[in-house]
Amino acid sequence: MYTASSSVTAPPRPLRPLGAGGGPYLAPHAAPSASGTVRPRRPAGVGGAPLSGRLDLSGPQGAQLRMVIASVHRICPEFSPVQVLRRSGRSVLLVGSTGRTTAVAKCLLDHSPAWSERFRHEIAAYRAFVRHRPPVRVPRLIAADPDNCALVIERMPGRVAALTRHPVEAPPRADVRAVLGAIARVNTWRPAPGLFDAPLDYAARIAHYHELGLFTDRDLGDLQKLLHGLAGGRQSTWQFCHGDALLSNVLLSPTGPVLVDWEHAGWYLPGYDLATLWAVLGDAPAARRQISQLAQAAGAASRDAFLVNLMLVLTREIRTYETAVQRAMREPGTGGVVPDRPGALSSSEEQRLLLRRLHDDCAMARRAVRAAVGTR
């Protein structure tokens, strides 16, 4: 979700009880200057050094940014924005301060039902973590408004494990070990009943990809057989997963990994997080071998669940990038390149290579699924 480029040295403030729709932060916030920019208070950074930045609130994008800041101030008046961390067509991330704490505010721009539900799911996860702490470090919730899709959380120290969704170079082995260790702790966690649901309907997703022509008739039959062998995906066989276990969603700090972006957290067939990592580590064969060994360590059922997850994850990646490339080709001025964004590729050649690799990976997973069905 964000990259913390500096640590926060100030001690964390105790979490105050949240009322309906937000937190009780009553301090005045910085007002826009006559030039249309926000000159924020200077929150402490590394060694007390202030963060610096200025928000340009002029023009159409500035008007949109003013609406975002207003949404944040409704739930956290103390938030003082410093700079935009990320802006896309769907959301805006701002870094700023709440008192002595550096914070990140996230606001949804695309309020379509699907994206609004995903955002509310992320808010619900952070609220659940207040009372039921997961076995990994997560940002502290400061304020949230599920109705208007605004969220303010603590900005955690650390460096992002990868800057893109599909890293071009293999990450260091130490980083992979740290990420796998954190994911393993998440996967063995058993949160209190009722806190999280199952975000993925496996049978419906498989049928949908078949209807779109992404799965063949044999794919449909093989995956249904594996799913049936896993007791139809009953809750008792499922595993708690982060749901979007990308290296870009992990911050590595001296005190341990920090996981962010919990909008997909919930109960999945075992190995969903491992399948996600496997899918994006195409240039790290050693890491892939380690992930495959971990996924199959618990026996045939664990292997089958991993393969079902892998087919769904790889197909989703192919569909996402093909759609993005087609959209870029239609948009004037892009030169056929996906617009710059976290995880985007820098050239049409890189896009083509990634898609070819994803198709090769999907063919490999398809063969493994057929072999698994043959052993039943």
CSV table of N, CA, C and O in Angstrom, one decimal, residues 79-134:
chain,number,residue,atom,x,y,z
A,79,PHE,N,-5.1,15.2,11.5
A,79,PHE,CA,-4.2,14.8,10.4
A,79,PHE,C,-3.7,16.0,9.6
A,79,PHE,O,-4.6,16.8,9.1
A,80,SER,N,-2.4,16.2,9.5
A,80,SER,CA,-1.8,17.3,8.7
A,80,SER,C,-1.1,16.7,7.5
A,80,SER,O,-0.1,16.0,7.7
A,81,PRO,N,-1.7,16.8,6.3
A,81,PRO,CA,-1.1,16.2,5.1
A,81,PRO,C,0.3,16.8,4.7
A,81,PRO,O,0.4,18.0,4.9
A,82,VAL,N,1.2,16.0,4.2
A,82,VAL,CA,2.5,16.5,3.8
A,82,VAL,C,2.7,16.3,2.3
A,82,VAL,O,3.0,17.2,1.6
A,83,GLN,N,2.4,15.0,1.8
A,83,GLN,CA,2.6,14.8,0.4
A,83,GLN,C,1.8,13.6,0.0
A,83,GLN,O,1.3,12.8,0.8
A,84,VAL,N,1.6,13.5,-1.3
A,84,VAL,CA,0.9,12.3,-1.9
A,84,VAL,C,1.8,11.2,-2.1
A,84,VAL,O,2.9,11.3,-2.7
A,85,LEU,N,1.5,10.0,-1.5
A,85,LEU,CA,2.3,8.9,-1.6
A,85,LEU,C,2.0,8.1,-2.9
A,85,LEU,O,2.8,7.6,-3.6
A,86,ARG,N,0.7,8.1,-3.2
A,86,ARG,CA,0.2,7.4,-4.4
A,86,ARG,C,-1.1,7.9,-4.8
A,86,ARG,O,-2.0,8.2,-4.0
A,87,ARG,N,-1.3,8.1,-6.1
A,87,ARG,CA,-2.6,8.5,-6.6
A,87,ARG,C,-2.9,7.6,-7.8
A,87,ARG,O,-2.1,7.4,-8.7
A,88,SER,N,-4.1,7.0,-7.9
A,88,SER,CA,-4.5,6.2,-9.0
A,88,SER,C,-6.0,6.6,-9.3
A,88,SER,O,-6.6,7.5,-8.6
A,89,GLY,N,-6.6,5.9,-10.3
A,89,GLY,CA,-7.9,6.2,-10.6
A,89,GLY,C,-8.9,5.7,-9.5
A,89,GLY,O,-10.1,6.1,-9.5
A,90,ARG,N,-8.4,4.9,-8.6
A,90,ARG,CA,-9.3,4.3,-7.6
A,90,ARG,C,-9.1,4.8,-6.2
A,90,ARG,O,-10.0,4.8,-5.4
A,91,SER,N,-7.9,5.3,-5.9
A,91,SER,CA,-7.6,5.7,-4.5
A,91,SER,C,-6.5,6.7,-4.4
A,91,SER,O,-5.7,6.9,-5.4
A,92,VAL,N,-6.4,7.4,-3.3
A,92,VAL,CA,-5.3,8.4,-3.0
A,92,VAL,C,-4.7,8.0,-1.7
A,92,VAL,O,-5.5,7.8,-0.7
A,93,LEU,N,-3.4,8.0,-1.6
A,93,LEU,CA,-2.7,7.8,-0.3
A,93,LEU,C,-1.9,9.1,0.0
A,93,LEU,O,-1.1,9.6,-0.8
A,94,LEU,N,-2.1,9.6,1.2
A,94,LEU,CA,-1.4,10.8,1.7
A,94,LEU,C,-0.6,10.4,2.9
A,94,LEU,O,-1.0,9.6,3.8
A,95,VAL,N,0.6,11.0,3.0
A,95,VAL,CA,1.4,10.8,4.2
A,95,VAL,C,1.4,12.2,5.0
A,95,VAL,O,1.3,13.2,4.3
A,96,GLY,N,1.3,12.1,6.3
A,96,GLY,CA,1.2,13.3,7.1
A,96,GLY,C,1.4,13.0,8.5
A,96,GLY,O,2.1,12.0,8.8
A,97,SER,N,0.9,13.7,9.4
A,97,SER,CA,1.1,13.5,10.8
A,97,SER,C,-0.2,13.7,11.6
A,97,SER,O,-1.1,14.4,11.2
A,98,THR,N,-0.3,13.0,12.7
A,98,THR,CA,-1.3,13.2,13.7
A,98,THR,C,-0.6,13.4,15.1
A,98,THR,O,-0.1,12.4,15.7
A,99,GLY,N,-0.4,14.6,15.4
A,99,GLY,CA,0.4,14.9,16.6
A,99,GLY,C,1.9,14.6,16.3
A,99,GLY,O,2.5,15.1,15.3
A,100,ARG,N,2.5,13.7,17.1
A,100,ARG,CA,3.9,13.3,16.9
A,100,ARG,C,4.0,12.1,16.1
A,100,ARG,O,5.1,11.6,15.9
A,101,THR,N,2.9,11.5,15.6
A,101,THR,CA,2.9,10.2,14.9
A,101,THR,C,2.8,10.5,13.4
A,101,THR,O,1.9,11.2,13.0
A,102,THR,N,3.7,9.9,12.6
A,102,THR,CA,3.5,10.0,11.2
A,102,THR,C,2.5,8.9,10.8
A,102,THR,O,2.5,7.8,11.2
A,103,ALA,N,1.6,9.4,9.9
A,103,ALA,CA,0.5,8.5,9.5
A,103,ALA,C,0.3,8.5,8.0
A,103,ALA,O,0.8,9.4,7.3
A,104,VAL,N,-0.5,7.6,7.6
A,104,VAL,CA,-0.9,7.4,6.2
A,104,VAL,C,-2.4,7.5,6.1
A,104,VAL,O,-3.1,6.7,6.9
A,105,ALA,N,-3.0,8.3,5.2
A,105,ALA,CA,-4.4,8.4,5.0
A,105,ALA,C,-4.7,7.8,3.6
A,105,ALA,O,-4.0,8.1,2.6
A,106,LYS,N,-5.7,7.0,3.6
A,106,LYS,CA,-6.1,6.3,2.3
A,106,LYS,C,-7.6,6.6,2.1
A,106,LYS,O,-8.4,6.4,2.9
A,107,CYS,N,-7.9,7.1,0.9
A,107,CYS,CA,-9.3,7.5,0.5
A,107,CYS,C,-9.6,6.8,-0.8
A,107,CYS,O,-8.8,6.9,-1.7
A,108,LEU,N,-10.8,6.3,-0.9
A,108,LEU,CA,-11.3,5.7,-2.1
A,108,LEU,C,-11.9,6.8,-3.1
A,108,LEU,O,-12.6,7.6,-2.6
A,109,LEU,N,-11.5,6.7,-4.3
A,109,LEU,CA,-12.1,7.6,-5.3
A,109,LEU,C,-13.2,6.9,-6.1
A,109,LEU,O,-14.2,7.5,-6.5
A,110,ASP,N,-13.0,5.6,-6.4
A,110,ASP,CA,-13.9,4.8,-7.2
A,110,ASP,C,-14.9,4.2,-6.2
A,110,ASP,O,-14.6,3.2,-5.5
A,111,HIS,N,-16.1,4.7,-6.0
A,111,HIS,CA,-17.0,4.2,-5.0
A,111,HIS,C,-18.0,3.2,-5.6
A,111,HIS,O,-19.2,3.1,-5.2
A,112,SER,N,-17.6,2.5,-6.6
A,112,SER,CA,-18.4,1.4,-7.2
A,112,SER,C,-18.6,0.3,-6.1
A,112,SER,O,-17.8,0.2,-5.1
A,113,PRO,N,-19.7,-0.4,-6.1
A,113,PRO,CA,-19.9,-1.4,-5.0
A,113,PRO,C,-18.8,-2.4,-4.7
A,113,PRO,O,-18.4,-2.6,-3.6
A,114,ALA,N,-18.1,-2.9,-5.8
A,114,ALA,CA,-17.0,-3.8,-5.6
A,114,ALA,C,-15.8,-3.2,-4.8
A,114,ALA,O,-15.3,-3.8,-3.9
A,115,TRP,N,-15.4,-2.0,-5.2
A,115,TRP,CA,-14.3,-1.4,-4.6
A,115,TRP,C,-14.6,-0.8,-3.2
A,115,TRP,O,-13.8,-0.9,-2.3
A,116,SER,N,-15.9,-0.4,-3.0
A,116,SER,CA,-16.3,0.1,-1.7
A,116,SER,C,-16.3,-1.1,-0.7
A,116,SER,O,-15.9,-0.9,0.4
A,117,GLU,N,-16.8,-2.2,-1.2
A,117,GLU,CA,-16.8,-3.4,-0.3
A,117,GLU,C,-15.4,-3.8,0.1
A,117,GLU,O,-15.2,-4.2,1.2
A,118,ARG,N,-14.5,-3.8,-0.9
A,118,ARG,CA,-13.1,-4.1,-0.6
A,118,ARG,C,-12.5,-3.2,0.4
A,118,ARG,O,-11.8,-3.6,1.3
A,119,PHE,N,-12.8,-1.9,0.3
A,119,PHE,CA,-12.2,-0.9,1.2
A,119,PHE,C,-12.8,-1.1,2.6
A,119,PHE,O,-12.1,-1.1,3.6
A,120,ARG,N,-14.1,-1.4,2.7
A,120,ARG,CA,-14.7,-1.6,4.0
A,120,ARG,C,-14.1,-2.9,4.6
A,120,ARG,O,-14.0,-3.0,5.9
A,121,HIS,N,-13.8,-3.9,3.8
A,121,HIS,CA,-13.2,-5.1,4.3
A,121,HIS,C,-11.8,-4.8,4.9
A,121,HIS,O,-11.5,-5.3,6.0
A,122,GLU,N,-11.1,-3.9,4.3
A,122,GLU,CA,-9.8,-3.5,4.9
A,122,GLU,C,-10.0,-2.8,6.2
A,122,GLU,O,-9.2,-3.0,7.2
A,123,ILE,N,-10.9,-1.9,6.3
A,123,ILE,CA,-11.2,-1.2,7.5
A,123,ILE,C,-11.6,-2.2,8.6
A,123,ILE,O,-11.1,-2.1,9.8
A,124,ALA,N,-12.4,-3.1,8.3
A,124,ALA,CA,-12.9,-4.2,9.3
A,124,ALA,C,-11.7,-5.0,9.8
A,124,ALA,O,-11.6,-5.3,11.0
A,125,ALA,N,-10.7,-5.2,8.9
A,125,ALA,CA,-9.5,-6.0,9.3
A,125,ALA,C,-8.7,-5.2,10.3
A,125,ALA,O,-8.3,-5.7,11.4
A,126,TYR,N,-8.5,-3.9,10.0
A,126,TYR,CA,-7.7,-3.1,11.0
A,126,TYR,C,-8.4,-2.9,12.3
A,126,TYR,O,-7.8,-2.9,13.4
A,127,ARG,N,-9.7,-2.8,12.3
A,127,ARG,CA,-10.5,-2.7,13.5
A,127,ARG,C,-10.4,-4.0,14.3
A,127,ARG,O,-10.3,-4.0,15.5
A,128,ALA,N,-10.4,-5.2,13.6
A,128,ALA,CA,-10.3,-6.5,14.3
A,128,ALA,C,-8.9,-6.6,14.9
A,128,ALA,O,-8.8,-7.2,16.0
A,129,PHE,N,-7.9,-6.0,14.3
A,129,PHE,CA,-6.6,-6.1,14.8
A,129,PHE,C,-6.4,-5.4,16.1
A,129,PHE,O,-5.4,-5.6,16.9
A,130,VAL,N,-7.3,-4.4,16.4
A,130,VAL,CA,-7.2,-3.6,17.7
A,130,VAL,C,-7.3,-4.5,18.9
A,130,VAL,O,-6.5,-4.4,19.8
A,131,ARG,N,-8.2,-5.5,18.8
A,131,ARG,CA,-8.5,-6.4,20.0
A,131,ARG,C,-7.8,-7.7,19.8
A,131,ARG,O,-7.5,-8.4,20.8
A,132,HIS,N,-7.7,-8.1,18.6
A,132,HIS,CA,-7.1,-9.5,18.3
A,132,HIS,C,-5.9,-9.3,17.4
A,132,HIS,O,-5.9,-9.2,16.2
A,133,ARG,N,-4.7,-9.2,18.1
A,133,ARG,CA,-3.5,-8.9,17.4
A,133,ARG,C,-3.0,-10.1,16.6
A,133,ARG,O,-2.9,-11.2,17.2
A,134,PRO,N,-2.7,-9.9,15.4
A,134,PRO,CA,-2.1,-11.0,14.6
A,134,PRO,C,-0.7,-11.3,15.0
A,134,PRO,O,-0.1,-10.5,15.7
